[in-house]
Coordinates of N, CA and C and ligand atoms in Angstrom, one line a residue:
X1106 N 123.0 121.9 94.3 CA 121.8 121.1 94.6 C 121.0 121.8 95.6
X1107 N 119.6 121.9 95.2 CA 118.7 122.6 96.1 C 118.5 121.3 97.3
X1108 N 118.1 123.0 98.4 CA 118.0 121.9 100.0 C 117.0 120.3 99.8
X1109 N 116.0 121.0 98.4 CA 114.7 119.8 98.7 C 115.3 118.7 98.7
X1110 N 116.0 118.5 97.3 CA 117.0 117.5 96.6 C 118.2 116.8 97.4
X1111 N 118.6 118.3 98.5 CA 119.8 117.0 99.2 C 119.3 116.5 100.4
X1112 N 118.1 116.9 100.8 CA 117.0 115.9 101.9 C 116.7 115.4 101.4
X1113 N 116.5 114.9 99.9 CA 115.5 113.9 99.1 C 117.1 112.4 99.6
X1114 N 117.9 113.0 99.0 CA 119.3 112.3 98.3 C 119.8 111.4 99.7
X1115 N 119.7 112.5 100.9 CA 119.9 111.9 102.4 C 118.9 110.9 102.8
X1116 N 117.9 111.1 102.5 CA 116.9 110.3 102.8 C 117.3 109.1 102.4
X1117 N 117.5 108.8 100.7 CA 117.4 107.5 100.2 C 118.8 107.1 100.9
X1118 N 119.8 107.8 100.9 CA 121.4 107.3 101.3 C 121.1 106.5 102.4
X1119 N 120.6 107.4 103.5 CA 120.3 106.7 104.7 C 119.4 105.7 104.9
X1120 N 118.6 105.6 103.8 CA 117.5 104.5 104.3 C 118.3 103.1 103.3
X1121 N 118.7 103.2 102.5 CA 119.3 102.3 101.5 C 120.2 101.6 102.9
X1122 N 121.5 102.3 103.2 CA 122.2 102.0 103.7 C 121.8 101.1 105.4
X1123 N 121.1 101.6 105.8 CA 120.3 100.7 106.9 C 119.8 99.3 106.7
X1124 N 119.2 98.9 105.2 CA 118.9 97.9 104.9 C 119.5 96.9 104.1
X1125 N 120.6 97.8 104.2 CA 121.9 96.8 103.9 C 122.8 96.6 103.0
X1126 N 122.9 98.2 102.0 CA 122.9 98.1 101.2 C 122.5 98.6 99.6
X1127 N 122.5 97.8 98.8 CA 121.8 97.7 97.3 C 120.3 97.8 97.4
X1128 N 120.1 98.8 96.4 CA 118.6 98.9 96.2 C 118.4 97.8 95.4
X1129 N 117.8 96.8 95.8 CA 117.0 95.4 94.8 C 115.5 95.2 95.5
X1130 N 114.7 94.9 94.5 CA 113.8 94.7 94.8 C 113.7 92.8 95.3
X1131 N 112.9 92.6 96.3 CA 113.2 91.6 97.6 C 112.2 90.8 96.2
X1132 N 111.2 91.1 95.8 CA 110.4 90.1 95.0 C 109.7 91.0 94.6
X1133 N 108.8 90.1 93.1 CA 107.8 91.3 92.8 C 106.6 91.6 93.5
X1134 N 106.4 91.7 94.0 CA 105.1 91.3 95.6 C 105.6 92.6 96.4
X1135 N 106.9 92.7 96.8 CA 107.4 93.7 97.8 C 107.9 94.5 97.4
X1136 N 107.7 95.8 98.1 CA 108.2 97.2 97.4 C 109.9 97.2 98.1
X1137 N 110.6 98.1 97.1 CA 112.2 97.9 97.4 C 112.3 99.5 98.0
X1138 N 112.9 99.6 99.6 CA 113.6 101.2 99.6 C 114.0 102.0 98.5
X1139 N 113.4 102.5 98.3 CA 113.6 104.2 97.3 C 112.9 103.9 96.4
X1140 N 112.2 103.0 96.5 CA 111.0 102.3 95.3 C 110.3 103.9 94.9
X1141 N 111.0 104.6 93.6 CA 110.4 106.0 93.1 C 109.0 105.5 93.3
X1142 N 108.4 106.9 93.6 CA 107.1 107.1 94.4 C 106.7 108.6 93.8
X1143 N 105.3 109.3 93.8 CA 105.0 110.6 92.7 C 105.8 112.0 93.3
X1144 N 106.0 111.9 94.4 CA 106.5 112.6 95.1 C 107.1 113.1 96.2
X1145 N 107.6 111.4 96.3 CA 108.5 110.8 97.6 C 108.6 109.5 97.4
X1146 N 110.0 108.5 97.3 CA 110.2 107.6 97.2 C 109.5 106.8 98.5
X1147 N 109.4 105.0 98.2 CA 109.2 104.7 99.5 C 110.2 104.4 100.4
X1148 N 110.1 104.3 101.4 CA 111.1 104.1 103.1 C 110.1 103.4 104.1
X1149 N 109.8 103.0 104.5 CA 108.9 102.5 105.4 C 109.2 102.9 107.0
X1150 N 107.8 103.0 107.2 CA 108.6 103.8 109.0 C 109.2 102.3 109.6
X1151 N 110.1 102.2 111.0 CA 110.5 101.2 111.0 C 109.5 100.5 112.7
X1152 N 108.7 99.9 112.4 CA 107.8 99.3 113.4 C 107.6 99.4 114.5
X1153 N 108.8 100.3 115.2 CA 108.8 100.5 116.7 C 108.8 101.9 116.7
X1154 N 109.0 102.7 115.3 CA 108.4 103.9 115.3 C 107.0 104.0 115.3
X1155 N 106.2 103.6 114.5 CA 105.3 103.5 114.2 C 104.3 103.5 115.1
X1156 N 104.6 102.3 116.4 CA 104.0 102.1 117.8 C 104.1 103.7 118.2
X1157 N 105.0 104.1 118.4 CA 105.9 105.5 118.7 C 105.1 106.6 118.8
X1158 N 104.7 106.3 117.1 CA 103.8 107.4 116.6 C 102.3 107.7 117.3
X1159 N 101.8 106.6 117.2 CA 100.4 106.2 117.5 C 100.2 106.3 119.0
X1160 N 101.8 106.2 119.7 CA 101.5 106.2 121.2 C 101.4 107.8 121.0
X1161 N 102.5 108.5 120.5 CA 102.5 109.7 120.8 C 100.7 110.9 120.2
X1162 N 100.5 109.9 119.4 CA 99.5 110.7 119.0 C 98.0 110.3 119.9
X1163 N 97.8 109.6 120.9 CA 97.4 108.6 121.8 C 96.1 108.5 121.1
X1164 N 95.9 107.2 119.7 CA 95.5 106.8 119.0 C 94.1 105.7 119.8
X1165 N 92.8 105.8 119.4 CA 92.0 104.5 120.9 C 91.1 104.1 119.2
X1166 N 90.2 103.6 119.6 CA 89.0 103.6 118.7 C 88.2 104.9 118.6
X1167 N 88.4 105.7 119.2 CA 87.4 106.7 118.7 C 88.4 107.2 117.6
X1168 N 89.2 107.3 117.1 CA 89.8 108.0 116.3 C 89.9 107.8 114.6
X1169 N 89.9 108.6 113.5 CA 90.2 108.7 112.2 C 91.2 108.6 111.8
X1170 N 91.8 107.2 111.8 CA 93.5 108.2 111.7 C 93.6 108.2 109.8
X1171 N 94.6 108.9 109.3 CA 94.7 109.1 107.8 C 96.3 109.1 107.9
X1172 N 96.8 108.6 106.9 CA 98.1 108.2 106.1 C 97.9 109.1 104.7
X1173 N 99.4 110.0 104.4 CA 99.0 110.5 103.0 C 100.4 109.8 102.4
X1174 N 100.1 108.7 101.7 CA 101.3 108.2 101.1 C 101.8 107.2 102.0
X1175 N 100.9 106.2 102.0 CA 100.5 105.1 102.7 C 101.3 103.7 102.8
X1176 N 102.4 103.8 101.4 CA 103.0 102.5 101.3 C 102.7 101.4 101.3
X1177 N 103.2 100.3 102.1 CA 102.9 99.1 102.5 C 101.2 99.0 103.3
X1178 N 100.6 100.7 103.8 CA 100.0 100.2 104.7 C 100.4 100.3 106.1
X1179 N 101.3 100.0 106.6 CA 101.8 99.5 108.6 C 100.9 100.9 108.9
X1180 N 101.0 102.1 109.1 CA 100.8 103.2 110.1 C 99.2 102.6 110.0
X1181 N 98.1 102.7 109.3 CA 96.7 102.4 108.9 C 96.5 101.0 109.8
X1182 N 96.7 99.9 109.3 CA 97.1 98.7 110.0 C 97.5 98.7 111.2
X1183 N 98.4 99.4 111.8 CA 98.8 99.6 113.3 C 97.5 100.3 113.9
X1184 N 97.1 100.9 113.4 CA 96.3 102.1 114.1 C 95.1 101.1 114.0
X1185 N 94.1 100.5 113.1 CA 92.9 99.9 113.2 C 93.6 98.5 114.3
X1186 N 94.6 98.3 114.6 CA 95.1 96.9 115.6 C 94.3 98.1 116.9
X1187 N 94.3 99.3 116.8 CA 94.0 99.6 118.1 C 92.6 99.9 118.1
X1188 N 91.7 99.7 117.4 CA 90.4 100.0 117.3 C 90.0 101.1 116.3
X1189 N 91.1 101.9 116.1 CA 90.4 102.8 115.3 C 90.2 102.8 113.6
X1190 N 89.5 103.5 113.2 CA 89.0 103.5 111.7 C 90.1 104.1 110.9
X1191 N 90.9 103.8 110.0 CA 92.1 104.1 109.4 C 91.6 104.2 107.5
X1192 N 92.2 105.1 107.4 CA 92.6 105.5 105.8 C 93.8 105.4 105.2
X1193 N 94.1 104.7 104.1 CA 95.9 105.1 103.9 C 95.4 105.7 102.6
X1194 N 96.1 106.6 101.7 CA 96.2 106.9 100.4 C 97.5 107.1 100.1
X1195 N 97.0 106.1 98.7 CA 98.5 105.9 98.4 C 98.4 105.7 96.5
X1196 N 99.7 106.4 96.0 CA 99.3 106.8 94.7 C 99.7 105.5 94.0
X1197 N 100.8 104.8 94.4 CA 100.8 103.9 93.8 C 100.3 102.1 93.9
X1198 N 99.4 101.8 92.9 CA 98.5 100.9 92.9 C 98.7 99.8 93.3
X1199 N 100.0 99.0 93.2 CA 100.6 97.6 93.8 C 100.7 98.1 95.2
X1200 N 101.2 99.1 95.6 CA 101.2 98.9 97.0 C 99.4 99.1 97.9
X1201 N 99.0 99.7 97.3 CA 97.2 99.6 97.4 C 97.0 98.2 97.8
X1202 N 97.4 97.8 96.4 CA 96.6 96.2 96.5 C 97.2 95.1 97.8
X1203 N 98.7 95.7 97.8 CA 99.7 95.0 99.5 C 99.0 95.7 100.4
X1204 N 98.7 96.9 100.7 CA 98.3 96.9 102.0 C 96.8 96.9 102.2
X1205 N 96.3 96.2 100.8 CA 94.7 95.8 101.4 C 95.1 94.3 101.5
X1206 N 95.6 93.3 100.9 CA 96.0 92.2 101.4 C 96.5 92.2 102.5
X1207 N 97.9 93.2 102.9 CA 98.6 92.8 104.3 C 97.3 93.0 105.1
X1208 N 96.3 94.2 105.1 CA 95.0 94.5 106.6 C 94.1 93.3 106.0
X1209 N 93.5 92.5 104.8 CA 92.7 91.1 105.4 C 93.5 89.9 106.5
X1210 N 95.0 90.3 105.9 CA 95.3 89.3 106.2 C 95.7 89.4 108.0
X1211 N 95.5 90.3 108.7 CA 96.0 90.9 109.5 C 94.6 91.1 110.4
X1212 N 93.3 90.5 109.8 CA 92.0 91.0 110.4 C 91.9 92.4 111.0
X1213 N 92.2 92.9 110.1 CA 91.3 94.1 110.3 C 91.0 95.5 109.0
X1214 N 90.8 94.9 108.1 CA 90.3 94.6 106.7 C 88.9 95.4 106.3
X1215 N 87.8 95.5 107.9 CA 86.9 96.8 108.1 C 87.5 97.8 108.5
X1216 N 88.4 97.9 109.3 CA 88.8 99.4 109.8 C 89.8 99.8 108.6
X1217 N 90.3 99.2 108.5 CA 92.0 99.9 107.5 C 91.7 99.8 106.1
X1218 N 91.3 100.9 105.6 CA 90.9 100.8 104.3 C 92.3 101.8 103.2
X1219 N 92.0 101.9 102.0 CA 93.2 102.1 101.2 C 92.6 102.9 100.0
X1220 N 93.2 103.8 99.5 CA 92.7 104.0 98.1 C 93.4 104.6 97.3
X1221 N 93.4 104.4 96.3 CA 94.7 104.9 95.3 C 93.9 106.6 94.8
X1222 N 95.3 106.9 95.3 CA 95.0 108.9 95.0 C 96.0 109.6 95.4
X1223 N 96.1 111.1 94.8 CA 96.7 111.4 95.2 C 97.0 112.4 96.5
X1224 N 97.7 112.4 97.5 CA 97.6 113.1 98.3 C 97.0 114.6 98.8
X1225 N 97.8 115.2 97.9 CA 97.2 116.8 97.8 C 96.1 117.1 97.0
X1226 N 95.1 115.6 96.5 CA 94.2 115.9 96.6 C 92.8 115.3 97.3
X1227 N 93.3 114.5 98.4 CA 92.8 114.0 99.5 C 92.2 114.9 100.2
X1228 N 90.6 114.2 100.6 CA 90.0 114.8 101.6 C 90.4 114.3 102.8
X1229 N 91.0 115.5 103.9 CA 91.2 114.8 104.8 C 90.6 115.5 106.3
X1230 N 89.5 116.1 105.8 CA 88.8 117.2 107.1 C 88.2 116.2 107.9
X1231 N 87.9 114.8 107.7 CA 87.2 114.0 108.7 C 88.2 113.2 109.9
X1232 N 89.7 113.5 109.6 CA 90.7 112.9 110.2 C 90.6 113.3 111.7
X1233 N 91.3 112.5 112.5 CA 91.4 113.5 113.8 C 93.1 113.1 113.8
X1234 N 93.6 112.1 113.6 CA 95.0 111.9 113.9 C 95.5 111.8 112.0
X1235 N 96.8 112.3 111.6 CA 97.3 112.1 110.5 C 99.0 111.3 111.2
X1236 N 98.9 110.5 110.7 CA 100.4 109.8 110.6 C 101.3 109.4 109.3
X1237 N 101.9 110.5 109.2 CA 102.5 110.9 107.7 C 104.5 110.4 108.1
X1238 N 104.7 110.1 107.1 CA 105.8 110.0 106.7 C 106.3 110.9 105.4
X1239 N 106.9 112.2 105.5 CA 106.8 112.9 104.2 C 107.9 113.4 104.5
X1240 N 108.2 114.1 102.9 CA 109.6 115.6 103.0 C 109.6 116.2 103.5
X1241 N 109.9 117.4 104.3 CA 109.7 118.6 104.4 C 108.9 119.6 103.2
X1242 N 109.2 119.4 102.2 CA 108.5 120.1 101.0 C 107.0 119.6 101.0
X1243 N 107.4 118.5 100.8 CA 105.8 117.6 101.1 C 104.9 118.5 101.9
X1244 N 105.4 118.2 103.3 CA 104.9 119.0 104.5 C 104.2 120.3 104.7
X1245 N 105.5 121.4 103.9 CA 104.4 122.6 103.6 C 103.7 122.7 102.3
X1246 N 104.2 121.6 101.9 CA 102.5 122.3 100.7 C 101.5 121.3 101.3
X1247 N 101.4 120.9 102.0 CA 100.6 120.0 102.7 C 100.0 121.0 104.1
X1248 N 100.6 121.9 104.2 CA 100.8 123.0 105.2 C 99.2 123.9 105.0
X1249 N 98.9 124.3 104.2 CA 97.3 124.8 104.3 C 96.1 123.7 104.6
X1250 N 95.8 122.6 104.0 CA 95.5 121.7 104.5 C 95.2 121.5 106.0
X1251 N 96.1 121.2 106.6 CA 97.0 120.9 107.9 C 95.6 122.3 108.6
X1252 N 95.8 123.5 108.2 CA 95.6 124.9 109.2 C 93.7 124.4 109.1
X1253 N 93.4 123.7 107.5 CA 91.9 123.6 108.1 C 91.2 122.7 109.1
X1254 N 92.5 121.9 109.5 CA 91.5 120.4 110.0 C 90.7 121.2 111.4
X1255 N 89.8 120.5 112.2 CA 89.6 121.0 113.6 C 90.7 120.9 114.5
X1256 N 90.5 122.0 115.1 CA 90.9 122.3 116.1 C 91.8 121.0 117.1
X1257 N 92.5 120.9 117.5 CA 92.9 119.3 118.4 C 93.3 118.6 117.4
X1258 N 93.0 118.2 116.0 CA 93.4 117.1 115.6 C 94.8 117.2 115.8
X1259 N 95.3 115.8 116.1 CA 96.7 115.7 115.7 C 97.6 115.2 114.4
X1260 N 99.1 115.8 114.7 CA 99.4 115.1 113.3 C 100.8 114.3 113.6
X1261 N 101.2 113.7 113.5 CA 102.5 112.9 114.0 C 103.4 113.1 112.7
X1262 N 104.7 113.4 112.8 CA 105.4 113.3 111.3 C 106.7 112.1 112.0
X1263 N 107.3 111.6 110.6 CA 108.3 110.8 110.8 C 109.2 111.5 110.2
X1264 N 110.5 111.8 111.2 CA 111.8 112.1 110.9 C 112.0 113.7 110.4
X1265 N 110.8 114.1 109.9 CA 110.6 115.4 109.1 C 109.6 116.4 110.0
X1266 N 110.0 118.3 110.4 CA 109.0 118.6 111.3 C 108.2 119.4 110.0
X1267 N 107.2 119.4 110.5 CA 106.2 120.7 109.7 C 106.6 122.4 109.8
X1268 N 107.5 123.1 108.6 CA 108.3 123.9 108.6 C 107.2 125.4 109.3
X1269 N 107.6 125.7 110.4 CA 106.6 126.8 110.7 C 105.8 126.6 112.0
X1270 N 105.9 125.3 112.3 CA 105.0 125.0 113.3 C 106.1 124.4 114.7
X1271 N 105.4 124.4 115.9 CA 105.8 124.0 117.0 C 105.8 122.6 117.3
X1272 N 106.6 121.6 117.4 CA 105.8 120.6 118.1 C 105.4 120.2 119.3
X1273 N 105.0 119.9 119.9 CA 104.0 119.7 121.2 C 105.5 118.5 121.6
X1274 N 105.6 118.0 121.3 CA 106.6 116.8 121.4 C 107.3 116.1 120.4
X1275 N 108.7 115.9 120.7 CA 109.5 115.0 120.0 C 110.0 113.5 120.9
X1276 N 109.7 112.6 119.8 CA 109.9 110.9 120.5 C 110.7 110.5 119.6
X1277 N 111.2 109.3 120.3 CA 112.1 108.4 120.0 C 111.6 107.3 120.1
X1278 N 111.8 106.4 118.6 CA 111.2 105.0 118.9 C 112.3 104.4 120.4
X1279 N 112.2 103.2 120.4 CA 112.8 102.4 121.6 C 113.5 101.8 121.0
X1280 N 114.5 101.0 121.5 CA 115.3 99.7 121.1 C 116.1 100.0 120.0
X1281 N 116.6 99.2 119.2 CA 117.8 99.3 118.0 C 117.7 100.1 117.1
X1282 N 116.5 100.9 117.0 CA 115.9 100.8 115.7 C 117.1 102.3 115.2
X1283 N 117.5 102.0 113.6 CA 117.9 102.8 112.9 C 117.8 102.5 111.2
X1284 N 117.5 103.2 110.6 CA 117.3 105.1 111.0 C 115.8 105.6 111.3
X1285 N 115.7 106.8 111.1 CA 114.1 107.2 111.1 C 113.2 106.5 112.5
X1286 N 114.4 107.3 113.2 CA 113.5 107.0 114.5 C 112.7 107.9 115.7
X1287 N 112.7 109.2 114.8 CA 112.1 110.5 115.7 C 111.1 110.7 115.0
X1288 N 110.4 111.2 116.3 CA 109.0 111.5 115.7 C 108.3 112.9 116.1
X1289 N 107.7 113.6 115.3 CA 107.2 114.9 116.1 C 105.7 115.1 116.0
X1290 N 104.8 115.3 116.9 CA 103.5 115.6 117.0 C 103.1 117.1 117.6
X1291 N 102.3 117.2 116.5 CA 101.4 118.5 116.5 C 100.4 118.4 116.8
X1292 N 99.9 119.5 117.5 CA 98.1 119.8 117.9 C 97.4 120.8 117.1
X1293 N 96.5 120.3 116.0 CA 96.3 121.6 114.8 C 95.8 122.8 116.3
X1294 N 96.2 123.8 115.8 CA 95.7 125.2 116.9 C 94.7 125.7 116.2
X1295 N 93.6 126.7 116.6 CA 92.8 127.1 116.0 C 93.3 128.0 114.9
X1296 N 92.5 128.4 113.9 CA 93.6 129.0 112.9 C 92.3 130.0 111.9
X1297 N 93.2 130.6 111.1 CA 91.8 132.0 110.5 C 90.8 130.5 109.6
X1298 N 92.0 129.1 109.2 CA 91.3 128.6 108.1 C 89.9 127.5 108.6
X1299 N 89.8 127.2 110.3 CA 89.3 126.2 110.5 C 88.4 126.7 112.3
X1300 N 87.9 128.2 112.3 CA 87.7 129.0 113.2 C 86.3 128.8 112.8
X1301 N 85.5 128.4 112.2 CA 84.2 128.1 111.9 C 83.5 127.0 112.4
Ligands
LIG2705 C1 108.3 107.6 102.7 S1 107.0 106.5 102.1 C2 106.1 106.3 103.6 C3 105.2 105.1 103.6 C4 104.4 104.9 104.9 N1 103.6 106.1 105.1 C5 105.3 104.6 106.1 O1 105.3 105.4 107.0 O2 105.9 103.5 106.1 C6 106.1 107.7 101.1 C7 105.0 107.0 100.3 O3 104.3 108.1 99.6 C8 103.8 107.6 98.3 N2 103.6 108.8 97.5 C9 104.4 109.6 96.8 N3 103.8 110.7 96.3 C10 102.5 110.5 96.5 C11 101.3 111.3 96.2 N4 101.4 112.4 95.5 N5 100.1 110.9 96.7 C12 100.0 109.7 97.4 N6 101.1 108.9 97.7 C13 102.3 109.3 97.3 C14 105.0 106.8 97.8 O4 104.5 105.9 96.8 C15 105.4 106.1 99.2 O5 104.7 104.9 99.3

């Protein structure tokens, strides 16, 4: 079994097993852990990561934040609760349609917007913060991308680092929370791709 496959395999083990269990879907309305996804199942970050993330990435209203593989929505939704303007993209359509219901329902339905697409082929040069939850594989082919944004933007990852790069810091959500509770943030550096 290749490395991608037994990080894929740990992933679902571990997140399955945190929630108690059997993968079932809770209703048809809500997405079920390992709910296959185009290129990563879903897992949801777990809410006090999330805060986590956003602290660490020190998220205000001036900021763009972007989600690539968006889920339910929370990281987008968390981030416009702080004023800022939020993107999630996310490929699959029912959860589109949940996390534009969960952000009306959550008022804030102008900032947190959603669109069904796919990641790597997202524009995401207007971002200044990225709060991703992805593979490692995800991560470096997501990795050229990453070298064009400007200079400073940040990028927060959940559980996973970006293979090749430094992080400026690693956090830990607070309180009980298990699994998927480290987080690492990067400062894009200037780079040959984004020096213009
Ligand atoms: C691990 S979940 C993370 C969800 C959310 N970002 C969070 O932190 O709770 C990964 C998400 O990526 C989505 N996804 C998988 N491949 C994708 C692709 N190529 N483009 C966009 N979304 C994708 C899945 O449907 C799933 O919702």
């Amino acid at each position: 079994m290749g490395m991608v496959r037994l990080l894929a395999s740990a992933f679902l083990a571990l997140s399955v097993a945190a929630c108690g269990g059997g993968v079932a879907r809770a209703s048809a309305e809500e997405p079920y852990v390992g709910q296959p996804g185009k290129d990563v199942i879903w897992v949801p970050t777990p809410p006090s990561l999330v805060e986590k993330m956003l602290d660490m990435a020190g998220v205000t209203a001036q900021d763009y934040v972007m989600d690539l593989g968006s889920g339910d929505g929370r990281n987008i939704i968390a981030a416009a609760k702080r004023g800022a303007r939020a993107l999630g993209v996310e490929y699959d359509p029912t959860l589109v349609q949940l996390s534009r219901r969960r952000a009306a329902s959550e008022g804030v339905g102008e900032r947190a917007r959603f669109v069904e697409g796919d990641m790597f082929q997202a524009d995401i040069s207007q971002a200044t913060v990225l709060a991703l939850f992805l593979l490692p594989d995800n991560l470096l082919q997501l990795r050229p991308k990453f070298e064009q944004l400007r200079p400073g933007t940040r990028i927060v990852t959940n559980g996973y680092e970006i293979a090749g790069w430094e992080p400026k810091e690693v956090g830990v959500a607070p309180g009980d929370c298990v699994p998927w509770c480290t987080a690492y943030l990067y400062v894009v550096p200037p780079t040959e791709a984004n020096r213009n």
